[in-house]
């Protein structure tokens, strides 16, 4: 039987390709298996593949008639918004009946948008204040990061498309810290998110102290070099240790890195580093078009998970209560304004258009994860990805029967392709408690959980 790998050396899972200011983590290769020589019929064991988790937040709730399936089980009909995910129907579950008690007013009056995102990953009820005395809870991603983060280069990544704020008033007397952050290290410390894909790329593939990284970046810009050009020698040496399939996998991965890097550089203007180059300042690297911005950030998330640079990611498409317009969708009114549709047919049509746009971006992310082979499956198969909002109907501002999807099979722990209906007001934190236990962060309770979610497997 033909052998796929012929060298006896086992690669370390933490192997990096290094060059000037560069450290490129590698995807999971067959050569990282304890059994280095594999036959064509063999595959690396899934037991050694870690479970990744990610949490993606969309603002202002959903147009629920276009979201919630009318049938339970595996034969449900996809509503209009979820039809954007039709190609991945077998890879996710729609979870109905989950609730976020911490986002309810509980006597505090207005501020549902701020509470919805502050409670989304914590399950806590944030203290109503716009001062420095903010009080919330620890978020599920940070609990996981504390437990399993030492196994990766980054304990967690906090990303988004709009800047975080740590002060100011954003929603009916609630601090902007609540509205713009969903990851909380402790009750008084929100974790600010990174919105610049170029900076995320530099974090993933840069190496050394800040000065060295800046110098290396300037050198790459001067000679129009890629991060890969500086690690090419080590990459070629590594290929000599790999079998045919691993070489192909490495080539595909490096091609993906270079492709994304080109797209990021394409958002920048050129520096005047040599004669004849236009003297334009280099901007932050954030694309003006939301779709390009979102897709680059989702690509960064894929690379971070693929290289096991982190196993925990949170991502906010926009901040809570966002009122941005979507002229690219021919929707010029603000999102928040439209969510208060008052049963206006025109406004409901436009809010549904925005919902479908976010679903399309999520479909893009799932497709990227499915393109990465791991073991006898894909990167998505070894992940648990939560997508949804802390508000159900944006007009009602209710926090029960939330729009929640759970994508991925968590290494075989989840049976996907179903619409699962839970008893009304089942805590969303019951799902988070299950995820913590499966990811290697055993906990007896989390947030307002009253048990561990069932019916996933």
XYZ file of C-alpha atoms in Angstrom:
457
model
C 0.000 0.000 0.000
C 1.351 3.426 -0.949
C 2.707 5.466 1.944
C 1.759 9.115 2.262
C 4.698 10.166 4.482
C 8.155 8.630 4.301
C 10.180 10.547 6.901
C 10.386 9.423 10.496
C 10.571 12.883 12.108
C 7.422 14.019 13.883
C 6.644 17.735 13.601
C 5.750 19.706 16.702
C 2.235 21.194 16.600
C 3.770 24.552 17.531
C 6.217 24.619 14.601
C 6.617 28.139 13.128
C 8.120 29.316 9.848
C 10.371 32.195 10.835
C 11.876 35.048 8.869
C 12.583 38.762 9.298
C 9.848 39.909 11.684
C 7.769 36.907 10.673
C 6.441 33.855 12.494
C 3.952 31.808 10.478
C 2.063 29.147 12.402
C 1.194 25.989 10.508
C -2.105 24.173 9.984
C -2.596 20.665 11.327
C -0.513 18.316 9.163
C -0.459 14.528 9.113
C 3.209 14.781 10.070
C 2.163 16.209 13.438
C 0.492 12.914 14.312
C 2.358 10.737 16.839
C 2.269 8.026 14.171
C 4.438 9.748 11.589
C 4.175 7.181 8.777
C 0.638 6.717 7.578
C -0.754 4.481 4.902
C -3.178 5.781 2.308
C -6.007 4.152 4.252
C -5.028 5.777 7.550
C -5.861 9.240 8.845
C -4.709 11.262 11.852
C -6.849 10.611 14.894
C -9.531 13.165 15.670
C -8.850 12.730 19.379
C -5.757 14.920 19.010
C -7.622 17.724 17.201
C -8.728 20.544 19.525
C -12.231 21.966 19.594
C -12.466 25.621 18.616
C -15.249 27.957 19.660
C -16.365 31.282 18.229
C -19.192 33.687 19.034
C -20.577 36.021 16.358
C -22.976 38.795 17.370
C -25.412 40.648 15.100
C -27.146 43.822 16.355
C -30.776 44.899 16.701
C -32.381 41.455 16.704
C -34.000 39.790 13.693
C -37.093 39.960 11.544
C -38.348 36.782 13.178
C -40.955 35.725 10.549
C -38.026 35.334 8.137
C -35.882 33.537 10.720
C -37.825 31.043 12.809
C -38.707 27.702 11.145
C -42.251 26.464 11.590
C -41.269 22.775 11.760
C -39.018 21.014 14.259
C -36.443 18.338 13.483
C -34.372 17.709 10.374
C -37.124 18.187 7.774
C -37.859 21.829 8.550
C -38.211 24.373 5.763
C -35.612 27.119 5.701
C -37.195 30.556 6.245
C -36.109 33.365 3.950
C -33.156 34.620 6.022
C -31.817 31.125 6.634
C -32.041 30.311 2.934
C -28.806 32.281 2.634
C -27.254 29.361 4.540
C -28.852 26.633 2.434
C -25.489 25.297 1.212
C -24.545 24.645 4.860
C -27.871 23.367 6.131
C -26.292 20.076 7.231
C -23.647 21.925 9.253
C -25.719 23.865 11.791
C -28.669 23.667 14.166
C -31.328 26.329 14.621
C -31.971 26.616 18.369
C -35.340 28.058 19.391
C -36.569 28.909 22.890
C -33.298 30.203 24.372
C -33.440 33.327 26.528
C -31.152 35.941 28.059
C -32.584 36.972 31.419
C -29.667 39.296 32.125
C -30.706 41.506 29.210
C -34.189 42.098 30.633
C -34.909 45.466 32.275
C -35.397 44.093 35.806
C -36.628 47.540 36.886
C -33.928 49.510 35.079
C -36.118 50.877 32.303
C -34.746 51.481 28.790
C -31.408 50.266 27.505
C -32.267 46.929 25.914
C -29.583 47.250 23.239
C -26.776 47.880 25.728
C -27.992 45.079 27.991
C -28.401 42.665 25.064
C -24.737 42.723 24.099
C -23.364 43.130 27.629
C -25.273 40.016 28.691
C -24.841 38.051 25.463
C -21.672 36.214 26.547
C -21.864 36.839 30.301
C -25.471 36.018 31.172
C -25.176 38.826 33.742
C -27.393 41.865 34.244
C -25.165 44.932 33.750
C -25.349 47.736 36.279
C -27.110 50.760 34.792
C -24.487 53.494 34.791
C -22.719 55.738 32.333
C -19.880 56.401 34.750
C -16.715 54.567 35.719
C -18.541 52.184 38.072
C -19.502 49.677 35.388
C -20.381 46.203 36.614
C -21.116 43.153 34.480
C -19.859 39.559 34.546
C -17.108 37.388 33.102
C -17.854 36.290 29.525
C -17.825 32.677 28.386
C -14.968 33.261 25.944
C -12.751 34.565 28.733
C -13.617 31.653 31.019
C -12.550 29.336 28.193
C -9.432 31.418 27.514
C -8.367 31.156 31.146
C -8.784 27.376 31.066
C -7.315 26.439 27.672
C -5.580 29.592 26.414
C -2.116 28.511 27.563
C -2.102 25.869 24.808
C -2.093 28.509 22.039
C -0.206 31.679 21.074
C -3.236 33.819 21.905
C -5.588 32.857 24.701
C -8.424 34.500 22.754
C -9.106 37.022 20.004
C -11.704 39.788 20.258
C -12.638 41.209 16.861
C -15.288 43.352 15.193
C -16.107 45.963 12.582
C -16.743 48.984 14.843
C -14.482 50.396 17.545
C -14.954 49.623 21.210
C -15.531 52.405 23.701
C -14.840 52.397 27.419
C -16.804 55.491 28.435
C -19.664 57.779 27.436
C -23.427 57.334 27.297
C -24.781 55.166 24.494
C -28.191 53.789 25.441
C -30.667 55.222 27.968
C -28.109 55.809 30.702
C -25.899 52.817 29.981
C -22.180 53.255 29.360
C -20.830 52.797 25.849
C -18.610 50.125 27.402
C -21.699 47.907 27.510
C -22.870 48.659 23.976
C -19.542 48.133 22.237
C -17.975 45.188 24.084
C -19.277 41.659 24.543
C -16.074 40.121 25.906
C -15.388 40.787 29.604
C -12.236 39.682 31.438
C -13.925 40.360 34.773
C -16.945 42.257 36.048
C -15.338 45.677 35.555
C -12.974 45.073 32.597
C -14.376 44.775 29.061
C -11.914 43.519 26.439
C -11.660 45.956 23.541
C -11.931 44.442 20.077
C -9.586 44.874 17.119
C -11.264 46.113 13.936
C -8.253 46.488 11.607
C -7.590 43.322 9.553
C -4.033 44.499 8.826
C -3.268 44.625 12.545
C -4.779 41.194 13.089
C -2.638 39.854 10.234
C 0.468 41.409 11.805
C -0.392 39.813 15.142
C -0.803 36.397 13.556
C 2.294 36.519 11.349
C 4.571 39.121 12.942
C 7.389 38.125 15.269
C 9.498 40.050 17.765
C 8.997 43.236 19.769
C 7.052 46.205 18.490
C 10.074 47.961 17.011
C 11.274 44.853 15.175
C 7.837 44.205 13.776
C 7.525 47.778 12.512
C 10.998 47.617 10.948
C 10.217 44.313 9.239
C 6.915 45.668 7.963
C 8.682 48.746 6.553
C 11.206 46.483 4.806
C 8.431 44.397 3.265
C 6.661 47.533 2.050
C 9.865 48.981 0.616
C 10.626 45.938 -1.494
C 6.963 44.981 -2.021
C 7.598 41.685 -0.217
C 5.149 39.309 1.407
C 5.573 37.851 4.899
C 6.041 34.566 3.052
C 9.076 35.839 1.151
C 10.976 36.143 4.423
C 10.005 32.635 5.545
C 10.510 30.949 2.165
C 13.779 29.230 3.101
C 12.281 27.574 6.167
C 9.159 26.637 4.171
C 11.243 24.862 1.540
C 13.256 23.053 4.218
C 10.049 21.966 5.903
C 8.655 20.556 2.656
C 11.588 18.134 2.533
C 10.213 16.547 5.729
C 6.656 16.188 4.457
C 4.763 13.589 2.498
C 2.861 14.348 -0.684
C -0.460 15.208 0.942
C 1.126 17.403 3.588
C 3.098 19.296 0.940
C -0.124 19.963 -0.916
C -1.859 21.036 2.279
C 1.018 23.390 3.146
C 1.035 24.890 -0.356
C -2.712 25.537 -0.189
C -2.384 27.153 3.237
C 0.509 29.427 2.202
C -1.399 30.412 -0.928
C -4.336 31.386 1.278
C -2.077 33.501 3.513
C -0.581 35.319 0.528
C -4.007 35.866 -1.056
C -5.385 37.448 2.117
C -2.252 39.546 2.553
C -2.672 40.925 -0.981
C -6.263 41.888 -0.233
C -5.197 43.682 2.940
C -2.357 45.517 1.198
C -4.829 46.459 -1.502
C -6.716 48.551 1.058
C -3.572 50.581 1.826
C -1.961 53.382 -0.123
C 1.701 53.202 -1.056
C 4.540 54.728 0.969
C 7.147 56.972 -0.659
C 9.954 54.487 0.031
C 11.562 54.628 -3.386
C 11.710 57.030 -6.297
C 8.567 57.228 -8.386
C 6.227 55.833 -5.709
C 3.315 58.178 -4.887
C 3.645 59.877 -1.520
C 0.371 58.732 0.056
C -0.071 58.095 3.782
C -0.796 54.510 4.828
C -4.316 54.389 6.326
C -5.433 52.099 9.129
C -6.127 49.304 6.687
C -9.875 49.140 7.298
C -11.772 48.784 4.012
C -14.545 51.292 3.452
C -16.961 48.660 2.143
C -18.524 46.641 4.934
C -18.581 43.368 3.015
C -14.859 43.529 2.242
C -14.132 44.505 5.834
C -16.237 41.684 7.247
C -14.842 39.041 4.903
C -11.235 39.986 5.676
C -11.917 39.716 9.406
C -13.646 36.362 8.912
C -10.601 35.220 6.930
C -8.385 36.274 9.849
C -10.557 34.199 12.168
C -10.215 31.191 9.865
C -6.426 31.500 9.763
C -6.219 31.916 13.541
C -8.259 28.758 14.083
C -6.569 26.818 11.282
C -3.103 27.428 12.733
C -4.303 26.799 16.296
C -3.094 30.306 17.159
C -6.201 30.517 19.324
C -9.193 28.325 20.073
C -11.482 31.097 21.315
C -12.786 34.039 19.242
C -15.523 36.634 19.702
C -16.708 38.825 16.833
C -19.203 41.709 16.719
C -20.447 42.712 13.291
C -21.429 46.120 14.715
C -22.009 47.585 18.137
C -25.364 47.250 19.875
C -28.000 49.658 18.649
C -25.981 50.438 15.526
C -27.824 52.851 13.258
C -25.567 52.619 10.237
C -27.155 52.595 6.809
C -26.468 50.041 4.084
C -26.379 51.956 0.802
C -24.658 48.981 -0.833
C -27.915 47.090 -0.165
C -30.008 50.086 -1.254
C -31.025 50.515 2.378
C -30.092 54.056 3.393
C -32.096 54.271 6.591
C -30.340 53.386 9.841
C -30.440 49.775 11.025
C -31.664 50.656 14.524
C -34.345 52.951 13.130
C -35.618 50.209 10.837
C -35.669 47.646 13.631
C -38.418 49.768 15.246
C -40.610 49.061 12.262
C -44.003 49.395 14.005
C -45.261 46.714 11.600
C -44.466 48.915 8.603
C -44.216 46.573 5.633
C -41.558 48.718 3.955
C -39.364 48.817 7.059
C -39.755 45.087 7.671
C -38.647 44.399 4.101
C -35.541 46.517 4.610
C -34.655 45.034 8.004
C -34.972 41.567 6.470
C -32.547 42.641 3.726
C -29.976 43.590 6.361
C -30.532 40.291 8.193
C -29.875 38.382 4.977
C -26.665 40.334 4.419
C -25.336 39.170 7.799
C -26.459 35.616 7.067
C -24.513 35.767 3.796
C -21.366 36.789 5.646
C -21.879 33.921 8.101
C -22.278 31.558 5.148
C -18.973 32.880 3.803
C -17.299 32.089 7.156
C -18.720 28.560 7.245
C -17.507 27.944 3.703
C -13.997 29.099 4.621
C -13.941 26.732 7.607
C -15.197 23.843 5.468
C -12.378 24.391 2.970
C -9.766 23.518 5.618
C -9.275 19.725 5.954
C -8.530 18.368 9.436
C -8.245 14.713 10.313
C -11.106 12.887 8.637
C -13.191 16.068 8.464
C -12.832 19.840 8.244
C -12.034 22.742 10.519
C -15.769 23.402 10.827
C -16.311 19.803 11.953
C -14.009 20.469 14.909
C -15.595 23.770 15.896
C -18.657 25.058 17.742
C -19.736 28.425 16.326
C -22.533 30.489 17.904
C -24.256 33.076 15.686
C -27.080 35.286 16.842
C -28.305 38.258 18.843
C -29.286 39.139 22.397
C -32.548 40.613 21.085
C -35.207 38.592 19.323
C -37.680 40.944 17.597
C -36.056 44.366 17.276
C -39.425 46.124 17.483
C -40.466 44.388 20.718
C -37.010 44.360 22.335
C -37.700 40.944 23.823
C -34.866 38.738 25.035
C -36.586 35.351 24.887
C -36.899 33.022 21.904
C -33.596 34.410 20.653
C -32.314 33.930 17.090
C -29.459 31.487 17.722
C -27.563 29.169 15.375
C -24.951 26.642 16.468
C -22.689 25.590 13.602
C -20.064 22.857 13.509
C -19.921 19.393 15.020
C -17.466 20.072 17.866
C -15.385 17.036 16.930
C -18.395 14.735 16.614
C -20.154 15.910 19.759
C -23.009 17.632 17.888
C -25.576 16.168 15.499
C -26.274 18.990 13.035
C -28.909 19.756 10.400
C -31.848 20.232 12.782
C -34.245 22.786 14.219
C -34.271 22.127 17.958
C -37.105 23.660 20.019
C -36.327 24.045 23.725
C -38.798 24.882 26.503
C -39.568 28.601 26.668
C -36.953 30.723 28.445
C -34.289 28.031 28.535
C -31.153 29.998 29.502
C -28.738 30.636 26.652
C -26.056 30.077 29.277
C -27.016 26.384 29.376
C -25.500 26.176 25.885
C -22.378 28.032 27.015
C -21.973 25.698 29.982
C -22.059 22.721 27.596
C -19.457 24.376 25.348
C -17.125 25.050 28.270
C -17.328 21.447 29.410
C -16.657 20.106 25.911
C -13.750 22.470 25.254
C -11.804 21.409 28.338
C -12.968 24.137 30.703
C -15.126 22.100 33.095
C -17.622 24.229 35.027
C -20.618 23.402 37.184
C -22.457 26.622 36.320
C -22.138 29.699 34.164
C -24.101 32.964 34.181
C -27.780 32.201 34.833
C -27.555 28.558 33.723
C -29.895 26.086 35.392
C -28.391 23.012 33.753
C -26.508 21.843 30.691
C -28.175 22.090 27.290
C -29.317 18.734 25.941
C -30.364 17.243 22.571
C -27.198 18.297 20.774
C -25.942 14.770 20.168
